[in-house]
Amino acid sequence: MMKFLTKNILWAVGIFFVIAILFSLAYKETKEPIQLTLDQVAIKINAGEVAKIAVNGDALNLELKNGDIGISKKEAEAGLTETLTNYGVSSEAMQQVSFTITEESGFKFWAAMLLPILLPILIIGAIFFFMFRQAKGGANQAFMFGKAKLKMFTPFKGTVSFDDVAGLKEAKQELMEVVDFLKNPKKYLEMGAKIPRGVLLLGAPGCGKTLLARAVAGQAGVPFFHISASEFVEMFVGVGASRTRDAFETAKRAAPSILFIDEIDAIGRERGAGVGGGHDEREQTLNQILVEMDGFDKDTNVIVLAATNRPDVLDAALLRAGRFDRRVMVDLPNMEDREAILQIHGRGKPLAKDVNLKQIAVRTPGFSGADLENIMNEAAILAARKSEKQIPQVDLYEAIEKVLLGPERKSKVFSQKEREITAYHEAGHALVGSSLKDADPVHKISVIARGHAGGYTLKLPMEETFLKTRKQFLAEMATLFGGYVAERLMFGDSSTGASNDLSRASEMARKLVTKYGMSEKLGPQTFGKAQELVFLGKEIGHEKNYSEKTAADIDAEVKYYIDQSYQTAKKVLSSQKASLEKIAKRLIEKETIEKEEFDAMLKELKIKKA
Ligand code: ADP
Ligand code: MG
Ligand code: ZN
């Protein structure tokens, strides 16, 4: 409401200014009238200078032959001719003037009288008028809230096809099958098969769930309705359920059709898990979805497609048979898929001859489709900034690091001492990582600040892995301690630069013990249950399902693993101090060491994984 009010006041002020300007313009255009006394009027009439006299009550408006305008006033009691005769105007002279007599009670009089009073009233009235009109519009909108804002993609309008989605073979296949259900229901019904009600797309953010759904819309050849679950619950309480009803109603009317609910975890969270207000609303909306899905007749030809990246928080009722009973995994892309995704997003970009997207795919394990799209885009921006005609491979490499770690900050000024510390720190990471069998190989070391990091050591796994072993965890923790240990070893002191490494190592150690059951002492069991406080959507609570004594045991175990990896790092570095120094010196000199050069150095220094 406040917004409407200020808007209207602004309008009123604006109108006022426009009126004021018009008035002043109108005044300027008429000439200033000359104030005349009656005897001056008499003289002018006798001289034959007066063309017209308009009598308006007591006021006289004179129009002179030379175009001037004069005003004067006669005595109230006497007639004009009588007065003028008294002033000595001859009757011949009088006859040359044309007299008009206008009633004083004319329009002009009233206008002049009332305008100053009416104008403010009119303006205030206008303000109220606009305000009411907007308020009424708002009220109408309130009535509209029960309607879902369904976006419909008609098949021919959908510009995305399965060709635009790289990889995800199983997901595509599953969805094609679902589309076939819709198109040829008879085939399946005759076999006594039930048409699936709901298909849930599961997967990490940016892996192409929404993209896949849009591709289905393009491919299906049936009406496709799209709504984001958060649009069900919006602004007003109590509209979620009716919006849901409306969305299903619309989809059923258009059957056979597909209804796509994106980010369904926004409403589909476990019921009763909410904190604070608003979760009731979500529950009602969720209940309504369940009711609607149960209410489909056997031959209702509507399939509900939903997407989420948080299947763990979904209400169990959503997942049971007859609802979202089909689940399609949308995984992070593997190397082959990554190359294909890069190819898709490289379309229409002038790639230089030396570009090798396979190499980029090799260097980007764990990247999602959205990340890869981002890499292509960043590379294009980099090339454009350098006024290159084509995008070279180096820009793609650069883009990977930018997406991974944030932009390079070459301008950040380090003192000589800070540079040295950073160089030894990164050399420490690299050397420990290269000396342990289970650590990922080093791809690049740099002392150029990037994002929050003063320098960085890029380590990437040799090949895609889905599992991580205990030994790998320990090697990674030791590598993380490499920076800290190198600082202590060379300078007898440690810096704040290691803080991120330490917190990551500590977290890893705790997970090792409490989540993965990798502790020898405490054995294969997990401790604590992560609690979701739904309104934050983050793991902020931790339900303690163990005794105080176990808590102390856990702490001791965590400390044991931290100590152990610290010792490993220390052993590696103190036995190879000369190599550490060589790597650090090279870093100070060159700022960045790439994989090839680093591998050559390792050979030269006879450093082997053991
Ligand atoms: P989400 O799974 O979070 O819904 P999106 O579908 O919105 O992710 O994907 C974000 C973007 O990433 C897409 O617009 C697309 O450009 C890109 N992308 C993700 N996966 C793929 C893929 N398999 N093939 C091509 N592009 C992809
Ligand atoms: Mg999405
Ligand atoms: Zn570090």
XYZ file of C-alpha atoms and ligand atoms in Angstrom, residues 425-426 429 497 501, ligand 3:
6
model
C 53.021 -23.588 1.902
C 51.911 -24.620 -1.593
C 50.939 -29.467 -0.268
C 46.939 -19.068 5.437
C 43.216 -26.475 5.251
Zn 46.886 -24.649 1.943
